[in-house]
Coordinates of C-alpha atoms in Angstrom, one line a residue:
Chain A
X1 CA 0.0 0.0 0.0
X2 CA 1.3 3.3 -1.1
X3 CA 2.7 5.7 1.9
X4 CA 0.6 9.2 0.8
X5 CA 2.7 12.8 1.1
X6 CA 1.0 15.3 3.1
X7 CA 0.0 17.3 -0.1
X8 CA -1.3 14.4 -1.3
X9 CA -3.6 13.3 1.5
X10 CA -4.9 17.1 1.9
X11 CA -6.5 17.2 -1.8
X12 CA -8.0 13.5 -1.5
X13 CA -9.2 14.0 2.0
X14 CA -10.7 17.6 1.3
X15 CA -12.9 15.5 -1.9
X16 CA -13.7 12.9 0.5
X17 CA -15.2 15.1 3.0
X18 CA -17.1 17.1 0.7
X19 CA -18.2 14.4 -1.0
X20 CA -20.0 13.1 2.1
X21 CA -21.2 16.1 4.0
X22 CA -22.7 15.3 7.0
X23 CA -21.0 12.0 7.5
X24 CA -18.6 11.3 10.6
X25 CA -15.5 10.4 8.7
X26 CA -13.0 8.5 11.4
X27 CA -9.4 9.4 12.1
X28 CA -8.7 5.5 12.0
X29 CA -10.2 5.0 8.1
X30 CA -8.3 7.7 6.8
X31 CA -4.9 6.8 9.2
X32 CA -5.3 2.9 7.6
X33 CA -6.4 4.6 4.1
X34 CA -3.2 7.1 4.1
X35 CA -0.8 4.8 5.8
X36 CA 0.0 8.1 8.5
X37 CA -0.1 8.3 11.8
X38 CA -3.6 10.1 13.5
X39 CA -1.5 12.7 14.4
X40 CA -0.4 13.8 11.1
X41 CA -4.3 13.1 10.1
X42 CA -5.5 15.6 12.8
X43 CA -3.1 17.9 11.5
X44 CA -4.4 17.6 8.0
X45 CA -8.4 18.6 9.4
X46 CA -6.6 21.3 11.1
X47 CA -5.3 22.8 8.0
X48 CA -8.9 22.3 6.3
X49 CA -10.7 23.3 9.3
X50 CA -9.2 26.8 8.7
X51 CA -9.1 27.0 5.4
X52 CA -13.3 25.8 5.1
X53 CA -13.6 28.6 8.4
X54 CA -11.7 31.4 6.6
X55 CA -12.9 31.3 3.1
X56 CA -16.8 30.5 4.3
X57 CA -17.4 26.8 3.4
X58 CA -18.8 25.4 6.2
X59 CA -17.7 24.1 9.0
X60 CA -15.5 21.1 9.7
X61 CA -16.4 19.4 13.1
X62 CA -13.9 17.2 14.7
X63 CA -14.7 15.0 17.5
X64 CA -12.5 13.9 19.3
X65 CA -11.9 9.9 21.1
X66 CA -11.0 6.6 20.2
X67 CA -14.0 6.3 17.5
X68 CA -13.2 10.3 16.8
X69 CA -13.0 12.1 13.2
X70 CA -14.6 14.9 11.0
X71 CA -17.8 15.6 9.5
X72 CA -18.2 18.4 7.2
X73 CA -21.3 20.7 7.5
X74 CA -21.4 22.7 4.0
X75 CA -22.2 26.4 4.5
X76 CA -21.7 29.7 2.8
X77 CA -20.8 32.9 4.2
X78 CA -22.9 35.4 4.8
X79 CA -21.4 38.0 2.1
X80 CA -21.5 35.1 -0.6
X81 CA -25.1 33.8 0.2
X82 CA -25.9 37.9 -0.1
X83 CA -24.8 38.4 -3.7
X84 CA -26.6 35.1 -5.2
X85 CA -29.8 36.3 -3.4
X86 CA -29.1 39.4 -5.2
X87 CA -28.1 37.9 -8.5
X88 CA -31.7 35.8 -8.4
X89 CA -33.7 38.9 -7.1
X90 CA -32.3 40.8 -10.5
X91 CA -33.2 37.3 -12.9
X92 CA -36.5 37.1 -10.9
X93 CA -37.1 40.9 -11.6
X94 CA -37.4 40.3 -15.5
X95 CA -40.3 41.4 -16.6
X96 CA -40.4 39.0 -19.7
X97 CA -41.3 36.1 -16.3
X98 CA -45.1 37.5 -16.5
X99 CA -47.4 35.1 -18.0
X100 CA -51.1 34.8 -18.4
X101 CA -52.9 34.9 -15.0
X102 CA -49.9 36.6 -13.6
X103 CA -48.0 33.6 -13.3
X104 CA -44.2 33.3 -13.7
X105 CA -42.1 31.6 -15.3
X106 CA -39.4 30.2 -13.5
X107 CA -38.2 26.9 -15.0
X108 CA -35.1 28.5 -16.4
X109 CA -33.8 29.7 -13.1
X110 CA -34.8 26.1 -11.9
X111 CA -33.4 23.8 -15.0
X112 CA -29.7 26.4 -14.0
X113 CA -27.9 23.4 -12.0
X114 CA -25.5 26.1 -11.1
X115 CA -27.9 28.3 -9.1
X116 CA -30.0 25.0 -7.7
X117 CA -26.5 23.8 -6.2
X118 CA -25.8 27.2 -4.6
X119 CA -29.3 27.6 -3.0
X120 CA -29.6 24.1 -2.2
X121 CA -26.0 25.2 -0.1
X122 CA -27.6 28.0 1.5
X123 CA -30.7 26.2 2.5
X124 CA -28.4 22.9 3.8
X125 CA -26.3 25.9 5.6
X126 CA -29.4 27.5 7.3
X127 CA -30.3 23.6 8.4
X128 CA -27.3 22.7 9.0
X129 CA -28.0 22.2 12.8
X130 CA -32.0 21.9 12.4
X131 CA -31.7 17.8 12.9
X132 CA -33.3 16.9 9.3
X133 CA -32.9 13.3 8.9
X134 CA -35.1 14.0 5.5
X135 CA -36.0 16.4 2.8
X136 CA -39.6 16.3 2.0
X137 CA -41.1 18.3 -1.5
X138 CA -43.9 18.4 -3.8
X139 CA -43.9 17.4 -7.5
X140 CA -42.7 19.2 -9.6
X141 CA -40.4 22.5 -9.8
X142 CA -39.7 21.8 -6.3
X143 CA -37.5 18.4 -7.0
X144 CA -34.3 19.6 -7.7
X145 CA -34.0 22.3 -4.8
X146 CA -35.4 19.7 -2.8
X147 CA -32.4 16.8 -4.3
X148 CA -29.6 19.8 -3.8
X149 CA -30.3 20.7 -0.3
X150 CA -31.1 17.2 0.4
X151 CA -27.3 16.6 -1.3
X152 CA -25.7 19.0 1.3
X153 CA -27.1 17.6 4.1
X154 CA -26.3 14.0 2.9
X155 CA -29.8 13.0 3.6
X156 CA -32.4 11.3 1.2
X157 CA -35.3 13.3 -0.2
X158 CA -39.0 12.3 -0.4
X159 CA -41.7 13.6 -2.9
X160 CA -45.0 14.1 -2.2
X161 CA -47.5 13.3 -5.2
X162 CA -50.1 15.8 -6.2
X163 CA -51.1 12.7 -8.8
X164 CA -51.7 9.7 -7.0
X165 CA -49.3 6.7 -9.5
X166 CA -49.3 3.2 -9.2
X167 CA -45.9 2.7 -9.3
X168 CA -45.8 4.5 -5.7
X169 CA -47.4 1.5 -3.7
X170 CA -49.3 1.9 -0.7
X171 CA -49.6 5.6 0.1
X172 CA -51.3 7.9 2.2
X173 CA -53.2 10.8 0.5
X174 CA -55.1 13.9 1.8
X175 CA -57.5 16.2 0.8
X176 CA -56.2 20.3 0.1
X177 CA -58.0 23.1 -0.3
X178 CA -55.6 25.6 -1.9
X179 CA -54.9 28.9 0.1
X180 CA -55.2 31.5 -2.6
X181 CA -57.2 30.5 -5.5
X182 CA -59.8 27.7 -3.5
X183 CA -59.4 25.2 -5.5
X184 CA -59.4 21.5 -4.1
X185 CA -57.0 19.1 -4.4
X186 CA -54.9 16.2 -3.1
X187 CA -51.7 15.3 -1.7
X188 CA -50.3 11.9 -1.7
X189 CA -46.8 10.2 -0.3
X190 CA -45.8 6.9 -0.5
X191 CA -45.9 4.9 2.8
X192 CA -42.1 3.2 2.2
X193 CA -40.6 7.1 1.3
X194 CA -40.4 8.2 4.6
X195 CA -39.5 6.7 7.9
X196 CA -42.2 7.1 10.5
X197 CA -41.2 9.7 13.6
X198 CA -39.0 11.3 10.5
X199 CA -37.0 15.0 11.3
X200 CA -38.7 16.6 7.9
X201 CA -37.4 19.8 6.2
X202 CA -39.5 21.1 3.5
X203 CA -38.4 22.0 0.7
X204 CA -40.0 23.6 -2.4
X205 CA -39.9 26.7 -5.1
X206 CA -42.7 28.9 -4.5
X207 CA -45.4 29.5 -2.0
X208 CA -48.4 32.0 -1.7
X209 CA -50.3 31.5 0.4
X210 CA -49.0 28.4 1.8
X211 CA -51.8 26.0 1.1
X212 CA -49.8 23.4 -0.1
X213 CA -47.1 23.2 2.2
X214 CA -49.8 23.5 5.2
X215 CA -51.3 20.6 3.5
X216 CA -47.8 18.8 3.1
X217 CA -47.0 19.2 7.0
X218 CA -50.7 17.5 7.8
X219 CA -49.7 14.8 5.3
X220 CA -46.5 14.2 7.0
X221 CA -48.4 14.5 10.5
X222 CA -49.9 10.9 9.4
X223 CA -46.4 9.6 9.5
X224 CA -45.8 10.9 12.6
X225 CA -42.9 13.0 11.0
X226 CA -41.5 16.2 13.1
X227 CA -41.2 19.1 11.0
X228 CA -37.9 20.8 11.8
X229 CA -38.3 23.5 8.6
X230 CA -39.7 25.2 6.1
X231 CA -37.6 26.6 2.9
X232 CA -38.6 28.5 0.1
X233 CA -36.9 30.0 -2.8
X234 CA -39.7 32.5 -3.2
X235 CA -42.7 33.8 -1.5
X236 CA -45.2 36.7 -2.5
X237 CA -47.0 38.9 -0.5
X238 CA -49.9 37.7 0.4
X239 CA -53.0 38.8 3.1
X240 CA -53.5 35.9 5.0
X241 CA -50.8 32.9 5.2
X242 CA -51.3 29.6 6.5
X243 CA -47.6 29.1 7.5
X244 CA -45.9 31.1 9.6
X245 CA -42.4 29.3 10.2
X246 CA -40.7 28.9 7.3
X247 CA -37.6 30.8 5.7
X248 CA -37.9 32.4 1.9
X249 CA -34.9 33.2 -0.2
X250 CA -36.6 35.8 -2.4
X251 CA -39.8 37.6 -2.0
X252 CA -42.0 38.5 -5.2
X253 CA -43.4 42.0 -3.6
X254 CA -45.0 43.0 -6.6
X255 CA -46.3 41.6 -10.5
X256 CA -47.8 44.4 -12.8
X257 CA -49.1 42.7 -15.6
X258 CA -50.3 45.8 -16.9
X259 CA -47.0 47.5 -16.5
X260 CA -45.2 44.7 -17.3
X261 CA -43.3 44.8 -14.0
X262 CA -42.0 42.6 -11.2
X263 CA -40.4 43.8 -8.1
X264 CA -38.6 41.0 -6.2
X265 CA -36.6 41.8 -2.8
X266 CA -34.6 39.6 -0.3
X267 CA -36.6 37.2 1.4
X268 CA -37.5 37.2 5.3
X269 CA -34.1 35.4 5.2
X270 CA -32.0 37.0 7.9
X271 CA -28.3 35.9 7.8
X272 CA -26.6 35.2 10.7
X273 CA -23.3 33.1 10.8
X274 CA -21.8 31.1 13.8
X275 CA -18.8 28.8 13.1
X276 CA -19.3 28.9 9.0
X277 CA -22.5 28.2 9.5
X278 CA -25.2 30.7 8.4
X279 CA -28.3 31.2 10.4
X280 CA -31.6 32.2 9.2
X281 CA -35.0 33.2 11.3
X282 CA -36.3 30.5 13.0
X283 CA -32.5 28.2 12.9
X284 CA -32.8 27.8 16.9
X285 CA -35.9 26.0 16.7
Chain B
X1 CA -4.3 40.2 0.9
X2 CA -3.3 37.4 2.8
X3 CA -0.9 35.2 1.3
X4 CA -1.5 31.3 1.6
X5 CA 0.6 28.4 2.2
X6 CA 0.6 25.9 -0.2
X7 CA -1.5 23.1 2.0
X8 CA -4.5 25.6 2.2
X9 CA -4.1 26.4 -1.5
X10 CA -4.5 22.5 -2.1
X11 CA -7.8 22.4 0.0
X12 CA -8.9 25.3 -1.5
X13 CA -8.4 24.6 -5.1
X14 CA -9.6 21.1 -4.7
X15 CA -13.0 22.3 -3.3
X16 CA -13.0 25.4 -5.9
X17 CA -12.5 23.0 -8.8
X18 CA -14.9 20.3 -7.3
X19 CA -17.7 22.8 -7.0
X20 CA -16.9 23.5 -10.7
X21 CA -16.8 20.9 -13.1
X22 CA -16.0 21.2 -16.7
X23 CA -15.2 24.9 -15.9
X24 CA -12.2 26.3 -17.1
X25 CA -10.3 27.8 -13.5
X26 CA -7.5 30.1 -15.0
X27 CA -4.0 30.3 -14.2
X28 CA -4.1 33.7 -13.3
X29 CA -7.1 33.8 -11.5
X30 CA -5.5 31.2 -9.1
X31 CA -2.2 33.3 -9.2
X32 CA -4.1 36.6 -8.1
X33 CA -6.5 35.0 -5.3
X34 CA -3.6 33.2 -3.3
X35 CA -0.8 35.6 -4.5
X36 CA 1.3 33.0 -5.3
X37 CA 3.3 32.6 -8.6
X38 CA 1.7 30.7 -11.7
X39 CA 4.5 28.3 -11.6
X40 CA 3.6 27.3 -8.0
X41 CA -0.5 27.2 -9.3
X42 CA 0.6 25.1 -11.7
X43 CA 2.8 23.0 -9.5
X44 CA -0.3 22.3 -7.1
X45 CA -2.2 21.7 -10.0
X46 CA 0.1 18.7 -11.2
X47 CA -0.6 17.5 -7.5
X48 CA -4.6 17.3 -7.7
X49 CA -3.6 15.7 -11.2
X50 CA -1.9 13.1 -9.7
X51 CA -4.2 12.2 -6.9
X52 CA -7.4 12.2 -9.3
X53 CA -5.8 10.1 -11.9
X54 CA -4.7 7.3 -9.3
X55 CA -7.8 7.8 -6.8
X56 CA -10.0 7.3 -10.2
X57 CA -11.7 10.8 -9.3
X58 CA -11.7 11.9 -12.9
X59 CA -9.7 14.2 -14.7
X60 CA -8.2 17.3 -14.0
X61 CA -7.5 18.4 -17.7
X62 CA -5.0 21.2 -18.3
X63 CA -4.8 24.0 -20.7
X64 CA -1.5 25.7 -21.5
X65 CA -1.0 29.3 -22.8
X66 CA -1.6 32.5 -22.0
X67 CA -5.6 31.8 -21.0
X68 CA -4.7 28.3 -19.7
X69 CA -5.3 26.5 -16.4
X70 CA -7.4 23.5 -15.6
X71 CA -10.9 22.3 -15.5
X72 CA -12.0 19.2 -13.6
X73 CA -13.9 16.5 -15.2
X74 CA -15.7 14.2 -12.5
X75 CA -14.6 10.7 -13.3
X76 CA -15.4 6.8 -11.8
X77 CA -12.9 4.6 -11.7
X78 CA -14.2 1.2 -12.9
X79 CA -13.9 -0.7 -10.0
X80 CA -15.7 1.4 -7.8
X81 CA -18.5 2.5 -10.8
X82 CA -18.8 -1.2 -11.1
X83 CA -19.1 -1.5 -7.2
X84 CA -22.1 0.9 -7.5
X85 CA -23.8 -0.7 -10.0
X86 CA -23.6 -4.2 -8.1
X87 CA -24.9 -2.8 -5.0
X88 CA -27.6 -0.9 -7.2
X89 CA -28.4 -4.8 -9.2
X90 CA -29.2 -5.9 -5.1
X91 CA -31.3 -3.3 -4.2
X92 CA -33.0 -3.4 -7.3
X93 CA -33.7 -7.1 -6.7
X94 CA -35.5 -6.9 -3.7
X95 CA -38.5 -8.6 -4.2
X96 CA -40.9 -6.1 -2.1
X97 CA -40.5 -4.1 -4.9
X98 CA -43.2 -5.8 -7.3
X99 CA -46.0 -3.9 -7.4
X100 CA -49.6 -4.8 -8.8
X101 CA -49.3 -5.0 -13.0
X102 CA -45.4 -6.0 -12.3
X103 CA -44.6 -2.4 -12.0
X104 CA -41.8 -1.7 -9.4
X105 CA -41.0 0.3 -6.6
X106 CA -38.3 2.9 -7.4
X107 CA -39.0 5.8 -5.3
X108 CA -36.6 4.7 -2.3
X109 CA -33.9 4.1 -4.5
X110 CA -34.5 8.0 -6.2
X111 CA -34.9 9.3 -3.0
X112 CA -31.5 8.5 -1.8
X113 CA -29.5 11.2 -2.6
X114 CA -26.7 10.2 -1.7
X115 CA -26.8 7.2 -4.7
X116 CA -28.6 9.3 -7.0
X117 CA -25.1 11.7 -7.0
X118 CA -22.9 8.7 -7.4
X119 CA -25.5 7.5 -10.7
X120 CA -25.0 11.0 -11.8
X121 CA -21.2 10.9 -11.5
X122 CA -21.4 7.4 -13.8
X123 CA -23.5 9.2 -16.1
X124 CA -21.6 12.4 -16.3
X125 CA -18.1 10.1 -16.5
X126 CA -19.0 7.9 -19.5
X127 CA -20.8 11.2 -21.2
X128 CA -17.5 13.9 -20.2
X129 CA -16.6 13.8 -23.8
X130 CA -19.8 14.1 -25.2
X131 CA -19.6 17.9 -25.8
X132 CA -23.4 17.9 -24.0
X133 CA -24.8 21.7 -23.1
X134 CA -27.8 20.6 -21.2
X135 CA -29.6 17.4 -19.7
X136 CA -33.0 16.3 -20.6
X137 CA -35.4 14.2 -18.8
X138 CA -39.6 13.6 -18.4
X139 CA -41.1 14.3 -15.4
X140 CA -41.2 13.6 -12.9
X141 CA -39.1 10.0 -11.8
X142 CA -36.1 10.5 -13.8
X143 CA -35.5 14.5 -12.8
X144 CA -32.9 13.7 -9.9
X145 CA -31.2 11.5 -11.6
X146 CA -31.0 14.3 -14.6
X147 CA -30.1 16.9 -12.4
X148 CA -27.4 14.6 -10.4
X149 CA -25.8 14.5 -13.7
X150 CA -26.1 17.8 -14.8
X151 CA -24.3 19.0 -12.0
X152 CA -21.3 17.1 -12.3
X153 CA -21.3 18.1 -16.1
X154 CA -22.2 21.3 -15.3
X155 CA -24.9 22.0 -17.7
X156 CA -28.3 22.9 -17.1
X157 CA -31.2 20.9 -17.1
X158 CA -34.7 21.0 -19.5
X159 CA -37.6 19.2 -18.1
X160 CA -40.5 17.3 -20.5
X161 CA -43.8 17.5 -19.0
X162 CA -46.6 15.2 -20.0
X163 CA -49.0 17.8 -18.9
X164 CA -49.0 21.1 -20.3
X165 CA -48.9 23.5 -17.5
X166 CA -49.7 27.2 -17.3
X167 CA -46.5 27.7 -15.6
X168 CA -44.4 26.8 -18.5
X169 CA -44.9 29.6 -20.8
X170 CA -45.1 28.6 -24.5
X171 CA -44.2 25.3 -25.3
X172 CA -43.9 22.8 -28.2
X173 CA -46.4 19.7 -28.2
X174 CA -45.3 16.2 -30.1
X175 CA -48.2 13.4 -29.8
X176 CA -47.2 9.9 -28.6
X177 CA -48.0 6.4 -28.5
X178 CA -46.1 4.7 -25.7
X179 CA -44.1 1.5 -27.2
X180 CA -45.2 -0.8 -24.5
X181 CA -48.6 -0.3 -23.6
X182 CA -49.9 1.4 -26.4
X183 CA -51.1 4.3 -24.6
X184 CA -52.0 7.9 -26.7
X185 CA -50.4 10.4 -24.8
X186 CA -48.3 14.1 -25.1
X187 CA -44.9 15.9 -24.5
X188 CA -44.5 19.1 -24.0
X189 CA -41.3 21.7 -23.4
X190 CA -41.3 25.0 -23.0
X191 CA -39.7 27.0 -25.5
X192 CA -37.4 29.1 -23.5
X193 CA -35.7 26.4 -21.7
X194 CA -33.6 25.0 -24.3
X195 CA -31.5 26.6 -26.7
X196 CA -32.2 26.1 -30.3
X197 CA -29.4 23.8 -31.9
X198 CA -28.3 22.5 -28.4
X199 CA -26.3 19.3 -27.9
X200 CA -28.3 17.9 -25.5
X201 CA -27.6 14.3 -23.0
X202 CA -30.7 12.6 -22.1
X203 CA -31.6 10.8 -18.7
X204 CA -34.1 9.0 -17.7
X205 CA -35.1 6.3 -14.7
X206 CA -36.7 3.5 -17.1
X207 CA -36.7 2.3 -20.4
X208 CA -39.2 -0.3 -21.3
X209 CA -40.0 -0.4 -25.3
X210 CA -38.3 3.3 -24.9
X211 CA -41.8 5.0 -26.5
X212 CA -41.1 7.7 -23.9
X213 CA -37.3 8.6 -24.9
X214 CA -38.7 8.2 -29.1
X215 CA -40.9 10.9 -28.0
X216 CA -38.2 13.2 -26.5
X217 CA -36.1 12.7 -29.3
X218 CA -38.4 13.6 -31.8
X219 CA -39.8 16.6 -29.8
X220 CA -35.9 17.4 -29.2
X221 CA -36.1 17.9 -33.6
X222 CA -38.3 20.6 -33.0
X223 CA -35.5 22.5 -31.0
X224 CA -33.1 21.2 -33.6
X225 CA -31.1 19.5 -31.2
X226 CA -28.4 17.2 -31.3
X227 CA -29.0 13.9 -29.5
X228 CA -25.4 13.2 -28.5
X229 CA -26.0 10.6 -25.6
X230 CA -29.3 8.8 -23.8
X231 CA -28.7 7.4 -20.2
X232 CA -31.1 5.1 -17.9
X233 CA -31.1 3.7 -14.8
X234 CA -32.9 0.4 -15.7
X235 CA -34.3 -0.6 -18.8
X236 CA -35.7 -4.2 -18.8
X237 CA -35.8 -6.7 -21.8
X238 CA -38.6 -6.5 -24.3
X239 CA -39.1 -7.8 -28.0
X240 CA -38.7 -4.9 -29.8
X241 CA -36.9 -1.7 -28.9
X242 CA -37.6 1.7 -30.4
X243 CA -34.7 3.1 -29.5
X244 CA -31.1 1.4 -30.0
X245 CA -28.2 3.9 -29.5
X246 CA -28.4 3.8 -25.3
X247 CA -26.9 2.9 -21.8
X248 CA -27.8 1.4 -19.4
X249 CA -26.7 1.2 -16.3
X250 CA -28.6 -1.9 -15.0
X251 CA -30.9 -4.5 -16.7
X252 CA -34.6 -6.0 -15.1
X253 CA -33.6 -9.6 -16.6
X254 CA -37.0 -11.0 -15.4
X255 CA -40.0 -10.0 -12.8
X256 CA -41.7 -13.0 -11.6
X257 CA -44.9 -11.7 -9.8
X258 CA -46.2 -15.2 -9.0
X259 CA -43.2 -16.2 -7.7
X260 CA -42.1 -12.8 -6.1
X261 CA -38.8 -12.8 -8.0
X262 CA -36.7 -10.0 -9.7
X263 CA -34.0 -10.4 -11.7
X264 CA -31.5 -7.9 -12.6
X265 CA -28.3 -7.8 -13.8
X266 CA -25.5 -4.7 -15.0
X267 CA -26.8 -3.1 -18.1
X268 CA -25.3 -3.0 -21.2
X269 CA -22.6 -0.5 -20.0
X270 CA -19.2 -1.7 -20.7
X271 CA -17.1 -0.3 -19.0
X272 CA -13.5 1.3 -20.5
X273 CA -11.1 4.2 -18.8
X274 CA -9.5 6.2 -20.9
X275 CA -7.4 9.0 -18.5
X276 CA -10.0 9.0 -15.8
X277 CA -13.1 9.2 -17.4
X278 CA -15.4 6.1 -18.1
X279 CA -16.3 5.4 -21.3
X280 CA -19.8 3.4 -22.0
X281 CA -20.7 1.5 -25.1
X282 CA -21.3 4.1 -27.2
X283 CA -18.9 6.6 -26.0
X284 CA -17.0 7.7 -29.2
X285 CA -19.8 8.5 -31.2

C-alpha cells in the first residue's frame, strides 16, 4: 500500500469530506487509508478546518476519542449567500417572467444546476444544525432544490405526489384546499418514502399563500414525521398565510401585468453566521 | 491580501475545482487570489492531477498558454463504478419491490440522494466527452437523476412534461404512442428552456420499449437539437426496442410476480477508462 505525502492526503481527503457532508469520517479510516499516523491526520483537518472557516465553506467538526474524526457541515458565508440572493432577485425581476394569470415563469432559473446547487447550499447551511434526517417536497419545480439541499445535508429526499401513480405502492393521500385561489386538491406520499417519527425539512420553489405546504406538514403528520423546517426559494405577499415558520430566499413584492413589472426583494431570510455556519430566522428552533 | 501556504491552496483549489466541473479555472485567476506565482499554481495543480488520476476521481485536464489552467472533469474509476452498480443490481432485486401489473418500486432508490449523485457521477463520467450543453429528462421519476448529472457536467437541465402546464410559458407539443402499452399520450417543453441547436444528453429512470425517450427525441427535432448521448437507470428486456443507440446502467432480466422474483443484472454499460473518465458503449460517437 502506497505511503501518501501530506500534499497528497490534503487534496483526496478535502474531496472525501465534501463528497459526504454530514458524515462522521473516522481518524482510523483515513490513518489505515493514508498509511499516517492520526497525528499527522488531525493535522491535515486542522489545515482544512481553517481553510473551510476562513474562506466561508462550512464548517469542519472534529470529534474527538477513540471512534473520533470529521464531518463536514457545508455552509456559505454570509457576504456570498448575499450576492446570489441578489443575483436571483435581479433574474427574478425580469419582466419578460409575466405570464397569463400573472403567473411566472421560472423553469429556467430552476433547470440552471449552477444556481440549484448554490441555494440548495444555502438552504443545507441554514439547516445545518436543524436535525433533518429527511428532505420532503412536492412534484414538480420543487424536486431539484429539494435533491440539492437534500445533497448538502447527505440525507435522502422524499416527494410528495399531487397525482396519486401506481408505481408508488401503498400511500397515504389527503385532501387540500388551496390557500389563494380555492381550488381542491390532493396530496399523496408513499408509505415506504419516509420513515415514521421522521425529522422533515420542507423543501419547495414557490409558495403564496401556503396551502400546499400546510397541506404537506398535515400529510406528514400521518407519518408521525417532526417538522424541523420550512424553505422557500420564493414567497409573494400575500393577506392571510397559512404558514408562519418557514424561511424564503426571495420575495415577489410586486407583479404588474399591466405595467409589465415585477419587483422582487430579499426574502424574510435574515443571515446570521456562527462557526461557518449561516443562520436564518427561525435556525434555533 | 493574505498570502497562503501551499496546504491551504491544495484544500482550496480542490474544493473550488470540485464545485466547478468542466469549468475552465484560470491560471491567473489562481495566481491573483492566493498571491502566489503561476509556476507554484501550476505545480499544485500537477498535485490534484496526480491524486485524481490514481484515486479514479476523474480528470483534472489542463490548458496551456496565456488563457490556460485547468478544468475538472468528474470521473469513476471502474472498480468502484462497477461497485455501484452491483450494489444498485441488489437493491433493485429486492423482491418487495413488485407492485400490482409487475410495475416496481423505485422511489426509495430515487430518493436517496446520496446514490442518486454517485449514478449521476457514472453518467456524467462515461458522457464527459460528449460535448453535451444541457440534460433532458420527463417528469417527474427521472429529474434527480438528470439533475445529479447535470451538475457534475455542469450544464443545465430541461424538463418534458406530460401535462401542459400554465406555468411553462409557451411550449412545443409532439403526440405519442407509448411503445409498451400502447397508450395515446403528449410531451410538451417550454420553448425558453432550451437553446435552439443545443447538444443535448438525455436521462431517464426507465426504459421499457423506450416510447417515452422516441418521443423526447423527436420533440428534441423541434429544438433542432443534437442527440449526443441517452442514459437510464434500468431498462428491462422487451421484444422490440424503439430506440437502439443507449446505456444502461442496469438491466430487469425477469420479474416474476407469482413467484415474487426479480432479476437484474448490469446493463449494457461496458465499462472502458480512458485517463480518468469512463467510457460506455457508445462513447465515441
Amino acid at each position: 500500500m502506497k505511503k501518501w505525502k501530506r500534499s497528497s492526503r490534503l487534496v483526496h481527503m478535502t474531496q472525501e469530506l465534501m463528497q459526504n457532508p454530514h458524515r462522521l469520517l473516522t481518524l482510523s479510516s483515513f490513518a489505515e487509508r493514508y498509511q499516517a499516523a492520526k497525528s499527522s491526520i488531525s493535522e491535515d483537518l486542522a489545515i482544512i478546518q481553517e481553510v473551510c472557516q476562513e474562506e466561508g465553506l462550512g464548517e469542519l467538526e472534529t470529534v474527538s476519542g477513540a471512534a473520533g474524526g470529521a464531518r463536514f457541515l457545508p455552509g456559505v458565508d454570509p457576504a456570498t449567500a448575499r450576492d446570489q440572493i441578489d443575483q436571483l432577485c435581479g433574474r427574478l425581476a425580469d419582466p419578460a417572467r409575466i405570464l397569463p394569470g400573472g403567473y411566472l415563469y421560472l423553469s429556467d432559473l430552476l433547470g440552471d444546476s449552477a444556481l440549484v446547487r448554490d441555494l440548495g447550499r444555502i438552504f443545507a447551511s441554514v439547516f445545518a444544525r436543524s436535525g433533518a434526517d429527511a428532505v420532503v417536497t412536492v412534484e414538480t419545480k420543487g424536486i431539484p432544490l429539494a435533491y440539492a439541499a437534500a445533497a448538502h445535508l447527505g440525507v435522502p429526499v422524499a416527494i410528495v405526489r399531487k397525482h396519486n401513480r401506481i408505481t408508488e405502492g401503498s400511500v397515504v393521500t389527503i385532501n387540500t384546499v388551496s390557500g389563494s385561489s380555492k381550488r381542491l386538491g390532493s396530496l399523496s406520499l408513499s408509505r415506504r418514502s419516509l420513515q415514521e417519527g421522521a425529522r422533515v425539512l420542507i423543501i419547495d420553489d414557490f409558495m403564496k399563500a401556503g396551502g400546499t405546504i400546510r397541506g404537506m406538514i398535515h400529510l406528514l403528520h400521518e407519518f408521525h414525521a417532526d417538522v424541523v423546517g420550512v424553505g422557500v426559494m420564493t414567497d409573494s405577499l400575500v393577506e392571510e398565510r397559512l404558514v408562519e415558520d418557514y424561511i424564503s430566499l426571495t420575495t415577489v413584492a410586486e407583479v404588474d401585468v399591466k405595467e409589465k413589472k415585477i419587483r422582487v426583494v430579499p426574502g424574510n431570510f435574515n443571515m446570521e453566521q456562527q462557526g461557518g455556519i449561516l443562520h436564518g430566522k427561525d435556525s434555533d428552533r
